[in-house]
mmCIF file of C-alpha atoms in Angstrom:
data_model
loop_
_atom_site.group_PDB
_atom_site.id
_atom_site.type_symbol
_atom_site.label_atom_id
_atom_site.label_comp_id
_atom_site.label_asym_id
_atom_site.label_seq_id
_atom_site.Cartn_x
_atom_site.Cartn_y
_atom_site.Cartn_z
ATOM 1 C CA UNK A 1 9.565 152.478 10.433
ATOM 2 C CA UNK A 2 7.932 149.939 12.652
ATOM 3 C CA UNK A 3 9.913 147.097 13.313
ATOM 4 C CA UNK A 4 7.649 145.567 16.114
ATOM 5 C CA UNK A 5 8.678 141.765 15.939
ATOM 6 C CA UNK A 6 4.721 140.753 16.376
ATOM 7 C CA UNK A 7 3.195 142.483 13.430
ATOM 8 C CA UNK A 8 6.221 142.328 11.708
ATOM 9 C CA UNK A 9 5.942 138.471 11.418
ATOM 10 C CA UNK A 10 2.230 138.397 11.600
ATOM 11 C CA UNK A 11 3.160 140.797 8.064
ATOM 12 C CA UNK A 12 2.176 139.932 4.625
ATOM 13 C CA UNK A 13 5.068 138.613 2.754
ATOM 14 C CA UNK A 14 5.264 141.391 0.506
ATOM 15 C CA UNK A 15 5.352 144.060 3.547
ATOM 16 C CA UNK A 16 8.236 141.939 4.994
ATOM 17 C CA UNK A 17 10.194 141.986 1.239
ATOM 18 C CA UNK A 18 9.723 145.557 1.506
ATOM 19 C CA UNK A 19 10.570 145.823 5.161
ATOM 20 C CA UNK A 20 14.442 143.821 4.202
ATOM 21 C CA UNK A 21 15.521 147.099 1.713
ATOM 22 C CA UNK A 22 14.625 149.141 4.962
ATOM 23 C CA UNK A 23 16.519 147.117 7.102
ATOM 24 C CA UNK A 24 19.989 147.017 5.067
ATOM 25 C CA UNK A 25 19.516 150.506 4.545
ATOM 26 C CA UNK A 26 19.560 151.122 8.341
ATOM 27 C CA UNK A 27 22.594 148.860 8.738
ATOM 28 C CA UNK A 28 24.741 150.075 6.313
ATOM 29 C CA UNK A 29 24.879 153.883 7.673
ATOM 30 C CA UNK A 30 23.433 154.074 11.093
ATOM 31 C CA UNK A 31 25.880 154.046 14.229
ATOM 32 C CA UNK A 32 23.289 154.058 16.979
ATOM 33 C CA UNK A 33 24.141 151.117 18.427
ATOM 34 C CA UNK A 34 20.174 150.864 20.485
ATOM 35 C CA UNK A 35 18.520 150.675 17.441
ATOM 36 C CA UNK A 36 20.922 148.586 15.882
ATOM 37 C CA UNK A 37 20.770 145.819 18.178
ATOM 38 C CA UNK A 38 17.081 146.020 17.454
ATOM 39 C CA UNK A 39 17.597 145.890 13.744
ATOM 40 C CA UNK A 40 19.532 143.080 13.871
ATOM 41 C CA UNK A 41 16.971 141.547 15.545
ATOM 42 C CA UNK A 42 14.559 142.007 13.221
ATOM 43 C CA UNK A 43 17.013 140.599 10.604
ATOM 44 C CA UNK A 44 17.414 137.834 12.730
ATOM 45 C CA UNK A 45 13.783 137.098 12.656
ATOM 46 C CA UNK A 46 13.276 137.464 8.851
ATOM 47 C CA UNK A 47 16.061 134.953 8.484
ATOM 48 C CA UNK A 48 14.391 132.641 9.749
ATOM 49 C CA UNK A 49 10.551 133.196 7.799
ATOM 50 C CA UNK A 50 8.578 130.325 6.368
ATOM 51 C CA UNK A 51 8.629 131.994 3.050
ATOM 52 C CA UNK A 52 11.833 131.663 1.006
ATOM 53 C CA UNK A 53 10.875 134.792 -0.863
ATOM 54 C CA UNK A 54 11.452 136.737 2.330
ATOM 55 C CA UNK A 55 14.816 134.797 3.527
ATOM 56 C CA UNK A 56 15.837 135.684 -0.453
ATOM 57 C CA UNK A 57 15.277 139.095 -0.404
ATOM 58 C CA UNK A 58 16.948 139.556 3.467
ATOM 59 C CA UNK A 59 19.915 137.823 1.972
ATOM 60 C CA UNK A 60 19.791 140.084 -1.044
ATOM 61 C CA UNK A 61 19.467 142.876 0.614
ATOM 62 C CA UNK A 62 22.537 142.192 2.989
ATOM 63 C CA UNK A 63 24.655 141.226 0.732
ATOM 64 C CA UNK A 64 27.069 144.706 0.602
ATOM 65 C CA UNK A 65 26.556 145.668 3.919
ATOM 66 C CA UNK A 66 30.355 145.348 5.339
ATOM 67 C CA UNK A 67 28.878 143.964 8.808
ATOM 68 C CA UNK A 68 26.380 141.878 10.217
ATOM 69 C CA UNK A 69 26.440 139.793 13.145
ATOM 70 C CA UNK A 70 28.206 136.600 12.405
ATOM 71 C CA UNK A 71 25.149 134.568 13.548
ATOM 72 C CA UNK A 72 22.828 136.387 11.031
ATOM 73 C CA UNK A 73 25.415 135.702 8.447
ATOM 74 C CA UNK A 74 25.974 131.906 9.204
ATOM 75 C CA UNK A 75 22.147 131.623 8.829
ATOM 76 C CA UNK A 76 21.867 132.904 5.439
ATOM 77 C CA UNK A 77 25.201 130.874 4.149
ATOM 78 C CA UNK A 78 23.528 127.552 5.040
ATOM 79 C CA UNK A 79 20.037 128.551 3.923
ATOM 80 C CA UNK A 80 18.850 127.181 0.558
ATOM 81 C CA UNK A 81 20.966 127.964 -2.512
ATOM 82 C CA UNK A 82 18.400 130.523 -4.156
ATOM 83 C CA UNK A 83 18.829 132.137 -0.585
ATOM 84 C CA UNK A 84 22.664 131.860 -0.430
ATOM 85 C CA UNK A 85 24.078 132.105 -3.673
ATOM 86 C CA UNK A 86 24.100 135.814 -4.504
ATOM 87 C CA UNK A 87 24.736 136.421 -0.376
ATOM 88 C CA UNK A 88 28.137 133.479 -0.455
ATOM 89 C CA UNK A 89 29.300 135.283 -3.832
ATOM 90 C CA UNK A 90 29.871 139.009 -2.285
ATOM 91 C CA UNK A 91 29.443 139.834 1.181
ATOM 92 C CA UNK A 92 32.654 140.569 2.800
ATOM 93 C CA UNK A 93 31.576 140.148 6.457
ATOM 94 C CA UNK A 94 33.483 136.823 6.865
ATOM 95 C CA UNK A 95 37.347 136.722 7.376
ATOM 96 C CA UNK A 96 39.391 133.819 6.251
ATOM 97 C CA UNK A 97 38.898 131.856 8.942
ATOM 98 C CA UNK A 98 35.541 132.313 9.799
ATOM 99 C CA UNK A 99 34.932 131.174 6.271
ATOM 100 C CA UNK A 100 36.568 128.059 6.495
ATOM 101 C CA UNK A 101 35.048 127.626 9.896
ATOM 102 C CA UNK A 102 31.576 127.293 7.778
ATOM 103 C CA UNK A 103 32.712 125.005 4.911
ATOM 104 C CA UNK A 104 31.972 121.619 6.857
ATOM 105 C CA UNK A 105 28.687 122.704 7.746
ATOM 106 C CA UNK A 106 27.115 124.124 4.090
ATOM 107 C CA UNK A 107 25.955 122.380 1.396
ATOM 108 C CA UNK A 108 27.910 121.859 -2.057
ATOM 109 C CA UNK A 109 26.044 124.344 -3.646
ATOM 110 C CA UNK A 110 27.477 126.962 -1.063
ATOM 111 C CA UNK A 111 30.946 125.043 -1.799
ATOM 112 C CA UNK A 112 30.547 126.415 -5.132
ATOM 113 C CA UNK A 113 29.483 129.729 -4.599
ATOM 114 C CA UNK A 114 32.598 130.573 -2.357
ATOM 115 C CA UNK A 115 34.931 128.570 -4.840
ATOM 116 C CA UNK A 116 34.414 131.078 -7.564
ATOM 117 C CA UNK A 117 35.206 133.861 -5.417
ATOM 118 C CA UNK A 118 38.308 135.999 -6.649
ATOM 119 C CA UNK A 119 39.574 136.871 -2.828
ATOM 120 C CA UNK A 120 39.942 133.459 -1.016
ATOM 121 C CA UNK A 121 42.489 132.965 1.587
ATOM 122 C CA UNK A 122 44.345 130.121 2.029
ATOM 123 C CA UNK A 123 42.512 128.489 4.718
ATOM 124 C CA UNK A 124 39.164 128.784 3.118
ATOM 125 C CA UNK A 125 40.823 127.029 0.187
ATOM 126 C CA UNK A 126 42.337 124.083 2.337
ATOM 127 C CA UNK A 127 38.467 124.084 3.761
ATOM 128 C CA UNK A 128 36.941 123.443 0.582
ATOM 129 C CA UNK A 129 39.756 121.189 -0.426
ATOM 130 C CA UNK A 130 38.943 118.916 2.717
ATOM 131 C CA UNK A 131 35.368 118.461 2.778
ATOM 132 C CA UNK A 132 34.215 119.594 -0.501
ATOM 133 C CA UNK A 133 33.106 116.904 -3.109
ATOM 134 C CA UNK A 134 34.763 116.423 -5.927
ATOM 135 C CA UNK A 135 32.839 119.196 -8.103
ATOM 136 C CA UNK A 136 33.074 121.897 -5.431
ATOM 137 C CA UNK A 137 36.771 121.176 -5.525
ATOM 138 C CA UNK A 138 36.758 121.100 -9.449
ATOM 139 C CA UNK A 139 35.605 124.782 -9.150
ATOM 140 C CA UNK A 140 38.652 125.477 -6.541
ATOM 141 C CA UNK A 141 41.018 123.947 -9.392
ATOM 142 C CA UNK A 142 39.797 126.330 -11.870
ATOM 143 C CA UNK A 143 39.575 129.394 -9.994
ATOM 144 C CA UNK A 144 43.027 130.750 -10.786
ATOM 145 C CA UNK A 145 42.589 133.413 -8.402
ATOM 146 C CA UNK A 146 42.405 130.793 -6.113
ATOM 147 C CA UNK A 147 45.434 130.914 -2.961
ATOM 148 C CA UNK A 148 46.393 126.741 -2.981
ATOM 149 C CA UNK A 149 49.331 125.723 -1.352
ATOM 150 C CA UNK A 150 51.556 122.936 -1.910
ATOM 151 C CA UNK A 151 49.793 120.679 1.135
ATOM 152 C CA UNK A 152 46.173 121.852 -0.228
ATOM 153 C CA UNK A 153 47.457 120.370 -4.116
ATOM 154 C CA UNK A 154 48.796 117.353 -2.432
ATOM 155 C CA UNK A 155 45.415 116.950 -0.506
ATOM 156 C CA UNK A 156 43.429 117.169 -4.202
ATOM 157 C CA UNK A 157 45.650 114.713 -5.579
ATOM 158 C CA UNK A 158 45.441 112.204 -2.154
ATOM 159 C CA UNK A 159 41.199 112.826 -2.632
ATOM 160 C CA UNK A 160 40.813 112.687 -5.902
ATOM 161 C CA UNK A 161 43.318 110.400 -7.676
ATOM 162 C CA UNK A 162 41.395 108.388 -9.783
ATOM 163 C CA UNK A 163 39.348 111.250 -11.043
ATOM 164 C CA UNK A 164 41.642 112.320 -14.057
ATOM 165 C CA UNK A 165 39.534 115.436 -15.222
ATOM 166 C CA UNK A 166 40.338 116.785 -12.344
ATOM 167 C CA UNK A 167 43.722 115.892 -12.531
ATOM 168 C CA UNK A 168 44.372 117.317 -15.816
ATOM 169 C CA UNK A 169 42.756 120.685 -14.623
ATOM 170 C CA UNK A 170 44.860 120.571 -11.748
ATOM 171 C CA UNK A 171 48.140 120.427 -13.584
ATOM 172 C CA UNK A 172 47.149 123.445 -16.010
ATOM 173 C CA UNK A 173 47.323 125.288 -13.000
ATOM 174 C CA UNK A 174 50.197 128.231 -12.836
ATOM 175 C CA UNK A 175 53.663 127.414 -11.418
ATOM 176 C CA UNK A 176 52.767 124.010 -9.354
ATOM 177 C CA UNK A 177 55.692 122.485 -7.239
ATOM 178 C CA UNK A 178 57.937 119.925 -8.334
ATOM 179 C CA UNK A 179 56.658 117.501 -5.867
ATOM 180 C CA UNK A 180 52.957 118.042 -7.474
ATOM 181 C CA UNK A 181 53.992 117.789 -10.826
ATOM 182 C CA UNK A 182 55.643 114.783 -9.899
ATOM 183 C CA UNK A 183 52.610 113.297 -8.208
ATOM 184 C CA UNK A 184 50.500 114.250 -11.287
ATOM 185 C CA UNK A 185 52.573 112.550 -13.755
ATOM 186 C CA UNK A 186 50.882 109.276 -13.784
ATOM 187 C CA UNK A 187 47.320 110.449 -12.862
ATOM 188 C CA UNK A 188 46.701 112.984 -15.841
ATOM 189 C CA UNK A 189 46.206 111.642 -19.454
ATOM 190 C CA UNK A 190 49.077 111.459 -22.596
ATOM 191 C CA UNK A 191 48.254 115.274 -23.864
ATOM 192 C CA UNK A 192 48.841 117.008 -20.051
ATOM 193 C CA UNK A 193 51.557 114.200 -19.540
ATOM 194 C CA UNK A 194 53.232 116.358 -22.410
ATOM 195 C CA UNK A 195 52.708 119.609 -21.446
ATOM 196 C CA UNK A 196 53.545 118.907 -17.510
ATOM 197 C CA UNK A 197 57.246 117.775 -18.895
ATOM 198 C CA UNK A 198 57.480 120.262 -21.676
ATOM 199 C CA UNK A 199 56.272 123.072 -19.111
ATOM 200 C CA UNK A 200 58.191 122.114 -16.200
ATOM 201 C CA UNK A 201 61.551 120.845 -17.784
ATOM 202 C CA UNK A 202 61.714 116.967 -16.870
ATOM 203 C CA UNK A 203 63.166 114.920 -19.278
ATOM 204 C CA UNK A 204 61.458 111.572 -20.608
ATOM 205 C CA UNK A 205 63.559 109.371 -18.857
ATOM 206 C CA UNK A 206 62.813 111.402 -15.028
ATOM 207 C CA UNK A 207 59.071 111.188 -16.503
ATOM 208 C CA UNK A 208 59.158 107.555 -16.877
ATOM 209 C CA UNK A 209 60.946 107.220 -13.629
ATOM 210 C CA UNK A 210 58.157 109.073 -11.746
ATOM 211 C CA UNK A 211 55.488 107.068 -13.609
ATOM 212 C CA UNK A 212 57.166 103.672 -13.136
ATOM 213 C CA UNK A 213 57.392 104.588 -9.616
ATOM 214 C CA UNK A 214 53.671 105.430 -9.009
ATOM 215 C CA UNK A 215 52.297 102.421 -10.769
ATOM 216 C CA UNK A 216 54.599 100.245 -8.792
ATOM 217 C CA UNK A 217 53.217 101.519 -5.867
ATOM 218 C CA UNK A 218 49.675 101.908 -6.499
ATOM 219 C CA UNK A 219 49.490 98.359 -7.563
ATOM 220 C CA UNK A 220 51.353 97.199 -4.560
ATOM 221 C CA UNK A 221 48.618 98.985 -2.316
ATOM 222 C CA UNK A 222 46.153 97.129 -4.584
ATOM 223 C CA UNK A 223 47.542 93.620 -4.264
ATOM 224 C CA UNK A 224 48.682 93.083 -0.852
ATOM 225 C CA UNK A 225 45.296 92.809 0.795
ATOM 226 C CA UNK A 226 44.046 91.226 -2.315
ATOM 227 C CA UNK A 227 43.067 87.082 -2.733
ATOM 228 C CA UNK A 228 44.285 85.213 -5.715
ATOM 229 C CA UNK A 229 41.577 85.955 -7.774
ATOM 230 C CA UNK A 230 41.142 89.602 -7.243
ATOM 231 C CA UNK A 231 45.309 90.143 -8.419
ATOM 232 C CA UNK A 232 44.700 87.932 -11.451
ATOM 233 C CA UNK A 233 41.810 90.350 -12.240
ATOM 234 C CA UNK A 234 44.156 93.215 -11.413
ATOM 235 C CA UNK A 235 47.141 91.635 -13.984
ATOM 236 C CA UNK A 236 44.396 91.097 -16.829
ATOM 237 C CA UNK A 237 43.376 94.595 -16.449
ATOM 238 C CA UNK A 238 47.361 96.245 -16.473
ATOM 239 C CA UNK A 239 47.594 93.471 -19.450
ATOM 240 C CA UNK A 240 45.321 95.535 -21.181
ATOM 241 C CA UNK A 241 46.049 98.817 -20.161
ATOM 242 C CA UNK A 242 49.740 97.896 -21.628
ATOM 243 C CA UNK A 243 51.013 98.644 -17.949
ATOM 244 C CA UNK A 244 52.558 94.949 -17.252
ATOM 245 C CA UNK A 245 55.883 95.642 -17.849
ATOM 246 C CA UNK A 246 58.664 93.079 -16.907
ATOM 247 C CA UNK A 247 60.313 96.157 -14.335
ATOM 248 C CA UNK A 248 56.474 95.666 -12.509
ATOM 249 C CA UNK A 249 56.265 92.252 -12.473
ATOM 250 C CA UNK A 250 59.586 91.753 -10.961
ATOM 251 C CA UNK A 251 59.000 94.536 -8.397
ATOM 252 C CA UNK A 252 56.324 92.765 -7.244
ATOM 253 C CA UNK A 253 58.071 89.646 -6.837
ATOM 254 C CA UNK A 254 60.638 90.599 -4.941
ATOM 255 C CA UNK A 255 58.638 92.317 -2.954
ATOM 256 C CA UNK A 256 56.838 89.019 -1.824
ATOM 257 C CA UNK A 257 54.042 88.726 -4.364
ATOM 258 C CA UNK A 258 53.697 85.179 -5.960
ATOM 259 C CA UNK A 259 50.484 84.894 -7.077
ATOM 260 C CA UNK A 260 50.985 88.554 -9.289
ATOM 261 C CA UNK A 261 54.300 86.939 -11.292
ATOM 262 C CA UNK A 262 52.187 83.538 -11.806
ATOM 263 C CA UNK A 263 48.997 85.512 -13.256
ATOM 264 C CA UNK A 264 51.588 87.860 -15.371
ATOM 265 C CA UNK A 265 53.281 84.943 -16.870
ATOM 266 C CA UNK A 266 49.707 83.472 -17.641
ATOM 267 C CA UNK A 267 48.539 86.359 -19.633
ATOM 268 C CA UNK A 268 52.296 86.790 -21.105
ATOM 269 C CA UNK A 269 52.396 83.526 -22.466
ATOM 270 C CA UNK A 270 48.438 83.025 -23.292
ATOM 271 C CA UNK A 271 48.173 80.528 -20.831
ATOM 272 C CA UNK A 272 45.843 79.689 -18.138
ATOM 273 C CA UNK A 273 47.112 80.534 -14.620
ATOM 274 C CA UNK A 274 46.825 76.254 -13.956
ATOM 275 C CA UNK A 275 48.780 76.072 -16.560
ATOM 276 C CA UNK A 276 51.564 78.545 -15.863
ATOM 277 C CA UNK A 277 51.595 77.648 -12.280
ATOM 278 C CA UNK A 278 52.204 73.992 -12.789
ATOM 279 C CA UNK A 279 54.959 74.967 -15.752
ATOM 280 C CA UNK A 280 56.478 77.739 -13.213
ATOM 281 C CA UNK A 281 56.613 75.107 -10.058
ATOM 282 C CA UNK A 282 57.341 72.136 -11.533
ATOM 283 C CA UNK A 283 60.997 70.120 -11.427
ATOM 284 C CA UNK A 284 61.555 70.266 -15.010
ATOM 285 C CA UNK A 285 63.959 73.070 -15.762
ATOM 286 C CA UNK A 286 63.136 72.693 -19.465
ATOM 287 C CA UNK A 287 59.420 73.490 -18.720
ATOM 288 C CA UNK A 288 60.651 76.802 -17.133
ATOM 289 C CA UNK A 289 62.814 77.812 -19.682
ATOM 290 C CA UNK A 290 60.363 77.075 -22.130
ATOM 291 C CA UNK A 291 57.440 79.241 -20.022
ATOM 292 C CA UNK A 292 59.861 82.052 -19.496
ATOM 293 C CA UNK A 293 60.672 82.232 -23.325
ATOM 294 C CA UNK A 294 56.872 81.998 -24.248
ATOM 295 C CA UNK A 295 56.581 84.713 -21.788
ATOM 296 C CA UNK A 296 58.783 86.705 -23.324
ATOM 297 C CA UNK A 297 61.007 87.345 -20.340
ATOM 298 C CA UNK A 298 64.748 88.320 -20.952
ATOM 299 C CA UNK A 299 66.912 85.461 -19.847
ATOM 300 C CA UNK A 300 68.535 87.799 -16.441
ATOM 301 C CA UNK A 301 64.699 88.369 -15.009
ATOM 302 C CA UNK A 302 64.591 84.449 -15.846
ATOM 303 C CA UNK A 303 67.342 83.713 -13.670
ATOM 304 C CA UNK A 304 66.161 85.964 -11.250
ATOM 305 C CA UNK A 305 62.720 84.518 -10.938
ATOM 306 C CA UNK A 306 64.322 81.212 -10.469
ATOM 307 C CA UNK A 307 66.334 82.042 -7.973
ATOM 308 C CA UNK A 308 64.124 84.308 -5.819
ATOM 309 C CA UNK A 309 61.641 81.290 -6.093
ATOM 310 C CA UNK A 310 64.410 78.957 -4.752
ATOM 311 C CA UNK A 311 64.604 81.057 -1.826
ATOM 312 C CA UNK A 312 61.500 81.135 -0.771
ATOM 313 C CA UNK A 313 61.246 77.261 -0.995
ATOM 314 C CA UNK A 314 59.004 77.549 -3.786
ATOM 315 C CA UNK A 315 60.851 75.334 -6.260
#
């Protein structure tokens, strides 16, 4: 076997294809560590070749070996995904942490390939979790061989919380925490809604607690760097959603928000927000009363309202 780097790179492509089966058959049983070094070299060198068909094969080939330099083996993990793939899926020349060590550097495609890998650690997982995208992670979620802690779920959910597929595939997963079952409640739709209380014990009224909770939050987040116009567009679209409960609206009041309660009443009492605002503000009580009824709003909240508006100088 010549492995002269010169006319091994000034080879035909074929030759070098050949040349890789030679090359992980020297590394996988030969202990002299001379010719290794040179070996490696070679390796090294192939890695690197114009023609993907070479890199492909090298990769192939190296695949089962149970070491190679870790340089060699970063190479091939961020090479193209033909190159990669079969490479990312097997080898075992990575621990946990050098694994995770690569995830911000490699594609999505290589994101995948590790994610459907049966022996992950735990800090490859949190890896992925971090700086994957959302379908690298998706893969993650599915993989129930898959080591995710409690702070690795609660990243998903923080990432991804809009993304409900995702979600829903993430609360299918075997015996989740309380505190991610919890966070899942109002993220996942009706059917996994079901199963996450049936599963997991919590009663409807704790369910509704959790989800009342969330949306009270998330909409506070939403509103309180929001103009007048963006929070009416935010009411109209809980209006339709059925989310614009009378607990929200008055949540949101007393937590400072005006302009939410005067677009809720509007779309409660199919009027325009001139309207309701001039009907809410103005000295008439029997304008109030008569807004708050068409409104729909229970005669306590009523009071309420009035008074928390009196406070603030309002009325």
């Amino acid at each position: 076997m010549n492995f002269d780097p010169v006319k091994i790179m000034d080879a035909d492509i074929q030759d070098k294809v050949a040349l890789t089966h030679q090359i992980a058959g020297f590394l996988n049983r030969s202990e002299d560590q001379e010719k290794r070094a040179t070996i490696e070299n070679v390796a090294r060198a192939l890695a690197q070749d114009v023609a993907a068909e070479v890199r492909k094969a090298l990769a192939f080939e190296l695949r089962s070996c149970p070491y190679i330099p870790h340089d060699l083996a970063a190479r091939i993990a961020s090479d193209i995904e033909s190159v990669s793939g079969p490479f990312l899926a097997v080898t075992t020349v990575f621990s946990d942490r050098q694994f995770a060590g690569l995830i911000p550097h490699l594609e999505e495609h290589a994101h995948i390939a590790i994610s459907k890998r049966e022996d992950l650690g735990e800090v490859t997982c949190d890896a992925i979790v971090t700086f994957g995208s959302e379908k690298s992670v998706s893969f993650i979620v599915k993989n129930k061989k898959a080591p995710l802690r409690e702070s690795t779920l609660s990243n998903i959910i923080k990432r991804f919380p809009d993304r409900q597929e995702l979600m829903n595939q993430t609360s299918v997963r075997d015996e989740l925490p309380i505190s991610i079952v919890k966070a899942l409640m109002d993220k996942v739709s009706q059917q996994y809604r079901s199963l996450l209380e049936g599963q997991y014990g919590l009663s409807s009224d704790v369910a509704e607690v959790v989800l009342t909770n969330s949306l009270s939050k998330a909409t506070w987040d939403v509103i309180i760097a929001a103009d007048e116009k963006q929070i009416h567009a935010y009411v109209k679209d809980l209006r339709e959603q059925n989310r614009l409960t009378m607990d929200l609206i008055m949540d949101m009041l007393e937590k400072g928000s005006v302009a939410f309660l005067e677009s809720s009443l509007a779309f409660r009492a199919g009027l325009t927000l001139v309207t309701a605002r001039e009907m809410l503000h103005g000295s008439d009580m029997q304008v109030f009363v008569a807004l708050m009824q068409n409104a729909k709003v229970d005669k306590a909240s009523a009071q309420m309202i009035f008074e928390i508006l009196k406070k603030q100088n309002i009325r």
